Each structure stands twice: as C-alpha cells, then as structure tokens.
mmCIF file of N, CA and C in Angstrom:
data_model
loop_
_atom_site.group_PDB
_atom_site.id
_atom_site.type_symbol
_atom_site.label_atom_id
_atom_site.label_comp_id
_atom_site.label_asym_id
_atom_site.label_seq_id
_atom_site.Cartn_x
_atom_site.Cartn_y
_atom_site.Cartn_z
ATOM 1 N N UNK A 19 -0.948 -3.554 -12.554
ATOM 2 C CA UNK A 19 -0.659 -4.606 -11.610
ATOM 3 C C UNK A 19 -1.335 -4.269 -10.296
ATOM 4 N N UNK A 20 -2.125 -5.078 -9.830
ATOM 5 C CA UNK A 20 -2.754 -4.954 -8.231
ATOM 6 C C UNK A 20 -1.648 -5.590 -7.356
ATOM 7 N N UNK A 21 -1.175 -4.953 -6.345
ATOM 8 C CA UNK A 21 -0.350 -4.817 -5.313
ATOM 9 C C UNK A 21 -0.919 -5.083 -4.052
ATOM 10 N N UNK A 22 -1.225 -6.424 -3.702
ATOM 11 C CA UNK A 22 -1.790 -6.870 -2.276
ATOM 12 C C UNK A 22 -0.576 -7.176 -1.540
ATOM 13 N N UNK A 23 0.928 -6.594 -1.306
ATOM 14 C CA UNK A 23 1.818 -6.967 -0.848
ATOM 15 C C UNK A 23 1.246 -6.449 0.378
ATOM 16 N N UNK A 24 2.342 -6.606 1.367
ATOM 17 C CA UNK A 24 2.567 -6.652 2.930
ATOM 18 C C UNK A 24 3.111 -6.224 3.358
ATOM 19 N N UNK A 25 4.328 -5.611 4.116
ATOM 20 C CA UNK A 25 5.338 -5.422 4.928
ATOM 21 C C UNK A 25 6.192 -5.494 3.539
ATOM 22 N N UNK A 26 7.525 -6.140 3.154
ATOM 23 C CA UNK A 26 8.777 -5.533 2.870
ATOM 24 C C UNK A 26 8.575 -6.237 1.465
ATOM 25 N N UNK A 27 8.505 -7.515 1.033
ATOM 26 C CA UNK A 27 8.715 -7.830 -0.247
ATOM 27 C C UNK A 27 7.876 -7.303 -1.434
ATOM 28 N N UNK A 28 6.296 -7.928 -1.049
ATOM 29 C CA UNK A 28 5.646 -7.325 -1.885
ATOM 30 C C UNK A 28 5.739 -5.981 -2.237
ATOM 31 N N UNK A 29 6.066 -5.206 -1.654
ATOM 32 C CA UNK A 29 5.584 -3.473 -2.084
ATOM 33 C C UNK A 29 6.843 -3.161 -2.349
ATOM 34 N N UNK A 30 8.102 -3.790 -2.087
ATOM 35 C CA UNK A 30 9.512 -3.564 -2.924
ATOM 36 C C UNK A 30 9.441 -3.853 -4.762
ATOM 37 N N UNK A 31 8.811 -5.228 -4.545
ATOM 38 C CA UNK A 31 8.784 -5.730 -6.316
ATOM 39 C C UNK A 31 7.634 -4.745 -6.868
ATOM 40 N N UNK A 32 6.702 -4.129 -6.719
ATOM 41 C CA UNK A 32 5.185 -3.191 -6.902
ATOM 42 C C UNK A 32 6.109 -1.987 -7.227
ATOM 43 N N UNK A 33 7.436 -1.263 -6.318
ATOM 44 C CA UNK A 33 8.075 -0.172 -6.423
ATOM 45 C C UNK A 33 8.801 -0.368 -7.728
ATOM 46 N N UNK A 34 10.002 -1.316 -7.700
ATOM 47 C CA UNK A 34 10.744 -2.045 -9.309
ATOM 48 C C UNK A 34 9.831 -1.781 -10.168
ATOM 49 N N UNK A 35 8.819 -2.913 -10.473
ATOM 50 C CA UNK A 35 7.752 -2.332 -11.462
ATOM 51 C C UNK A 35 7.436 -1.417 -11.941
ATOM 52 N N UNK A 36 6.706 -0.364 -10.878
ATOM 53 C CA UNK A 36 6.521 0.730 -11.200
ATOM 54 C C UNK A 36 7.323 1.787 -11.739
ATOM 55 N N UNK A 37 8.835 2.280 -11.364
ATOM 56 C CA UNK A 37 9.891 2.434 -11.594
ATOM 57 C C UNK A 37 10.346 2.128 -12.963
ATOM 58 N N UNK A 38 9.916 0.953 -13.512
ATOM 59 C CA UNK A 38 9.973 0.870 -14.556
ATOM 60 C C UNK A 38 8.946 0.856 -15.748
ATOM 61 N N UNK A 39 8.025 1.372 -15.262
ATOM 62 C CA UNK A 39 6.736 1.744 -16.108
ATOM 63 C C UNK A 39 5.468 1.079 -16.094
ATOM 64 N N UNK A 40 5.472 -0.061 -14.791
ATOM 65 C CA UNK A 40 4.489 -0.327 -15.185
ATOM 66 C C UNK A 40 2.966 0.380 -14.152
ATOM 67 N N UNK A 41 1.940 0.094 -14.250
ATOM 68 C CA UNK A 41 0.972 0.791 -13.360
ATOM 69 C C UNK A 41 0.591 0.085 -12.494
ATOM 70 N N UNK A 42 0.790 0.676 -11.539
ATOM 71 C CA UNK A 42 0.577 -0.466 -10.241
ATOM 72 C C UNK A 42 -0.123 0.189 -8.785
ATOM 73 N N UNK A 43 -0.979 -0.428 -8.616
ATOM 74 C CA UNK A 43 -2.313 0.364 -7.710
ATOM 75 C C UNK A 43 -2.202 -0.883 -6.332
ATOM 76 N N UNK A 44 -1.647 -0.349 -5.212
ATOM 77 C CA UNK A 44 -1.503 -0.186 -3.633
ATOM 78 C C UNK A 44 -2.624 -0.959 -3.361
ATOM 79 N N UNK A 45 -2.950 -1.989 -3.135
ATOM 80 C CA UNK A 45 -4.499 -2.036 -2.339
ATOM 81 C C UNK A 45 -4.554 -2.613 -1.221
ATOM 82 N N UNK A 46 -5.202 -2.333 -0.435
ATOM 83 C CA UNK A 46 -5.136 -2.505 1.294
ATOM 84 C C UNK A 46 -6.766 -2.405 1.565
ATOM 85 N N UNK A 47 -6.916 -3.211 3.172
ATOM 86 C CA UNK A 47 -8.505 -3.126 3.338
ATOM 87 C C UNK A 47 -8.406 -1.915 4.714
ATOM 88 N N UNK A 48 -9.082 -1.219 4.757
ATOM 89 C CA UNK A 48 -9.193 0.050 6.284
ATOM 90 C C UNK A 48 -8.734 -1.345 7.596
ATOM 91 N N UNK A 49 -9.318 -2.375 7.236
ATOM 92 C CA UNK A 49 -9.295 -3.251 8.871
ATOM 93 C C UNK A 49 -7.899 -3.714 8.689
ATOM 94 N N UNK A 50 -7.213 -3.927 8.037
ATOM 95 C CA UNK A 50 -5.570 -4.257 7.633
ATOM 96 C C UNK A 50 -4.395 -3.465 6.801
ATOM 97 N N UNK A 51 -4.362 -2.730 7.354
ATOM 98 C CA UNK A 51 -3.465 -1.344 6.369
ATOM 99 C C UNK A 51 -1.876 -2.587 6.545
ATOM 100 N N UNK A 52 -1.190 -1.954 5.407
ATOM 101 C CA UNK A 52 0.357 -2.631 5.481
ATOM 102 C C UNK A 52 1.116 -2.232 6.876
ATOM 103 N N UNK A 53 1.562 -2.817 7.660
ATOM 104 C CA UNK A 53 2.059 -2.994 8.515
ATOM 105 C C UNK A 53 3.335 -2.140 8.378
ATOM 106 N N UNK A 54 3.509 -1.227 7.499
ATOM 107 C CA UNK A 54 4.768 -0.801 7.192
ATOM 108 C C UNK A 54 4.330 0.893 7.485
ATOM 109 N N UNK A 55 3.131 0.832 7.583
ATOM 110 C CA UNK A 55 2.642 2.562 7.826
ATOM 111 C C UNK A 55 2.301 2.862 9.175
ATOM 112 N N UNK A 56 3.263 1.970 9.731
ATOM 113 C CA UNK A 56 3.643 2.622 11.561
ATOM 114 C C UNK A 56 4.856 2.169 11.870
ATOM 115 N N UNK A 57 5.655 1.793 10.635
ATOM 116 C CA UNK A 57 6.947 2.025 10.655
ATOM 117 C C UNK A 57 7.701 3.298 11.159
ATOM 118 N N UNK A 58 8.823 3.109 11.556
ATOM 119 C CA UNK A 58 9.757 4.455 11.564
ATOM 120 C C UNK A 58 10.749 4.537 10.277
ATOM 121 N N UNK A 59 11.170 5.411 9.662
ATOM 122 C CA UNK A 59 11.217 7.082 10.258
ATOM 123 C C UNK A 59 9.924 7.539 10.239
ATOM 124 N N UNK A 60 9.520 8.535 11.385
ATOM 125 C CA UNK A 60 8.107 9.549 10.818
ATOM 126 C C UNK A 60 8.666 10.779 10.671
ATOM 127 N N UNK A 61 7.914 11.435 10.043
ATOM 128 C CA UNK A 61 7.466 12.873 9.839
ATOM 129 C C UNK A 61 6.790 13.210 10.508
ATOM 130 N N UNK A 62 6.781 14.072 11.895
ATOM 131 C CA UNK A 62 6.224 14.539 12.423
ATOM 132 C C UNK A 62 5.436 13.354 13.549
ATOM 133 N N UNK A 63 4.223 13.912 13.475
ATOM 134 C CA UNK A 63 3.709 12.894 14.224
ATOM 135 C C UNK A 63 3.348 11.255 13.819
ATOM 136 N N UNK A 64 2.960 10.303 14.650
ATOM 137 C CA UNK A 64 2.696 9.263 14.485
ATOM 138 C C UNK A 64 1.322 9.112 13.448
ATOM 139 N N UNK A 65 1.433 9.007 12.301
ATOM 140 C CA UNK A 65 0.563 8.780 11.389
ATOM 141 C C UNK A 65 0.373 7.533 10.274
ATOM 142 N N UNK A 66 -0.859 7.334 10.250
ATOM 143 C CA UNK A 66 -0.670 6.236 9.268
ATOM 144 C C UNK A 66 -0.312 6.644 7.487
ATOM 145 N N UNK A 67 0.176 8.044 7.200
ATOM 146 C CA UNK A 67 0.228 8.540 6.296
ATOM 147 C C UNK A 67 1.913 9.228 6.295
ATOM 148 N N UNK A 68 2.246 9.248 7.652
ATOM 149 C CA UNK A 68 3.981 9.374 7.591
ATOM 150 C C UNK A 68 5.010 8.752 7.791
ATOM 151 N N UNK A 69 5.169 7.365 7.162
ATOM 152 C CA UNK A 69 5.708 6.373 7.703
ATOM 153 C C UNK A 69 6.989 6.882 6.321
ATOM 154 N N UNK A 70 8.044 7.163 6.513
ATOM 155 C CA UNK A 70 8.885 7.343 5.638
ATOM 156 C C UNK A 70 9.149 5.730 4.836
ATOM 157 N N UNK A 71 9.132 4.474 5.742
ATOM 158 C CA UNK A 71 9.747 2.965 5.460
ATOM 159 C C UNK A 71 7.879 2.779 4.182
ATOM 160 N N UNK A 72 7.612 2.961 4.594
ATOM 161 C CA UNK A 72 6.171 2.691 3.627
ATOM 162 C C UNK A 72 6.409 3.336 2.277
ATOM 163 N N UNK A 73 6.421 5.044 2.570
ATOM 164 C CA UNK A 73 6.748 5.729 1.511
ATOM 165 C C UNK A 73 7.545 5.245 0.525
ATOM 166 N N UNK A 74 8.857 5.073 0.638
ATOM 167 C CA UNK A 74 9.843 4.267 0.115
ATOM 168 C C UNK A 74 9.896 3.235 -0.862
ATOM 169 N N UNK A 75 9.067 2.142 0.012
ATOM 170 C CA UNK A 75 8.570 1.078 -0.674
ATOM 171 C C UNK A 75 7.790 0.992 -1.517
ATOM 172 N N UNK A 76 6.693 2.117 -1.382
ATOM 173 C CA UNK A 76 5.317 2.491 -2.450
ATOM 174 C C UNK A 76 5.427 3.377 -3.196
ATOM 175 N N UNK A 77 6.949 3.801 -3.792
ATOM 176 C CA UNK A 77 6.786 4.542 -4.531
ATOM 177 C C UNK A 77 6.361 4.428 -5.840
ATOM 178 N N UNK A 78 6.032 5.557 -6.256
ATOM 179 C CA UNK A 78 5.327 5.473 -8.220
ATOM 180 C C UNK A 78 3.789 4.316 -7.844
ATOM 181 N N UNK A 79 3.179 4.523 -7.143
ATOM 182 C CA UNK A 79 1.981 3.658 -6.902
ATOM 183 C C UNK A 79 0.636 4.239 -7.015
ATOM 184 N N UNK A 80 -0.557 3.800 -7.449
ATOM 185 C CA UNK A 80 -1.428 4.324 -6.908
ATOM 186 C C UNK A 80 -2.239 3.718 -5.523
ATOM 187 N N UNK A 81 -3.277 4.474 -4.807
ATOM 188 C CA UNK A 81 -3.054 3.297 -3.857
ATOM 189 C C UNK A 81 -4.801 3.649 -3.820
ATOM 190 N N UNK A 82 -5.228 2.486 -2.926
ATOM 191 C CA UNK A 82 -6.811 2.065 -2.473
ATOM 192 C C UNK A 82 -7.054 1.494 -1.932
ATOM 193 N N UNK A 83 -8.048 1.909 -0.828
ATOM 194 C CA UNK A 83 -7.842 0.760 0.292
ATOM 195 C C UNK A 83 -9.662 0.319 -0.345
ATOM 196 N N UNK A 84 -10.091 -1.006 -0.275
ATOM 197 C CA UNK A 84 -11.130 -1.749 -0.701
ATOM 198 C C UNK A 84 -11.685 -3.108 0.246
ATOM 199 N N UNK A 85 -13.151 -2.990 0.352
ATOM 200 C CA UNK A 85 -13.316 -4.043 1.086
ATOM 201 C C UNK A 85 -13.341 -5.033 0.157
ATOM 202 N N UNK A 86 -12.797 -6.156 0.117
ATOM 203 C CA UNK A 86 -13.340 -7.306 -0.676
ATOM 204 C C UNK A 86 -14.443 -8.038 -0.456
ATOM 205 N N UNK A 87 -14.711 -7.752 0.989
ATOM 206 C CA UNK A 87 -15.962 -8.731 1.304
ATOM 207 C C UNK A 87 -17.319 -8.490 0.786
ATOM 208 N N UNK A 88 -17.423 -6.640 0.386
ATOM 209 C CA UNK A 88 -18.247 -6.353 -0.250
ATOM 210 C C UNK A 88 -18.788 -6.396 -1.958
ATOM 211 N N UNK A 89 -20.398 -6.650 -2.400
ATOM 212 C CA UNK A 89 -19.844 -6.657 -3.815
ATOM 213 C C UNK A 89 -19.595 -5.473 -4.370
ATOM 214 N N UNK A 90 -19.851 -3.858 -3.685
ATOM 215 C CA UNK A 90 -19.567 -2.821 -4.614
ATOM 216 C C UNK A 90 -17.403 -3.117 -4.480
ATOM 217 N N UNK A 91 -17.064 -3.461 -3.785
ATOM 218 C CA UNK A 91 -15.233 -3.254 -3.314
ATOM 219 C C UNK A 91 -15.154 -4.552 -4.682
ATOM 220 N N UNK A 92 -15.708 -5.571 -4.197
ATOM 221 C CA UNK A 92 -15.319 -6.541 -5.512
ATOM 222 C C UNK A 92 -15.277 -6.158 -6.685
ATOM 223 N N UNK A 93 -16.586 -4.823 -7.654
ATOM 224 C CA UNK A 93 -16.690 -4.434 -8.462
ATOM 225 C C UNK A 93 -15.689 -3.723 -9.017
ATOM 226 N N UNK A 94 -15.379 -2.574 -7.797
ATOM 227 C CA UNK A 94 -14.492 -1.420 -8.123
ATOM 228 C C UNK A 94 -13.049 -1.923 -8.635
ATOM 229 N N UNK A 95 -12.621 -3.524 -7.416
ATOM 230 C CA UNK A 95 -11.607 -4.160 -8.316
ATOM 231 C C UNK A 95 -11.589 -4.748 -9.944
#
C-alpha cells in the first residue's frame, strides 16, 4: 500500500494496516514532509526525524520521500 497520508488520518489507517500485515511504504516529497515530523513530543533536539507524534503514527512502515514531478521519482514509484 502507498501511504500519501498527511498529518493524523492518513498515516493512522497506513499504521492499522500495517499492524496487521499489510506492506505499506511512507511516501513524502523533501519540499512537503508530513506535517507531523515537527510535532511534539521530541527526543532531544528539534528534528525532522524525532517527532515521537509521527513515530507513532508510522509505525511498521517503510518510508520514501520521492519527487513526483520527476520521471526517474515517477519510475521508482
């Protein structure tokens, strides 16, 4: 399952899923990361990689961030 969720719903139903077996790959573009990875709680410092509220939500995921606008990012999807 490709996971273009957002903030709270999408990447909740992507977590269920996954959780329950299915494979489900995170995808985000570098110019629009999920809005949920400068969430609080952090770990430590302010990172786009310690957002505990992100973590949470994305669990059991794989993740990739991809341009779509490009055709190698179109391919790789």
């Amino acid at each position: 399952m490709a996971d273009f969720g957002w903030a709270i719903a999408g990447p909740v139903l992507g977590r269920f899923l996954a959780h329950h077996g299915a494979t489900v790959f995170k995808i985000e573009s570098n110019t629009r990361l999920d809005a949920t990875r400068m969430a609080f709680p952090f770990r430590g410092k302010t990172s786009r990689n310690n957002s505990g509220n992100f973590d949470q939500h994305n669990a059991g995921k794989m993740s990739i961030t991809l341009n779509l606008k490009s055709p190698k990012g179109r391919e790789i999807f």
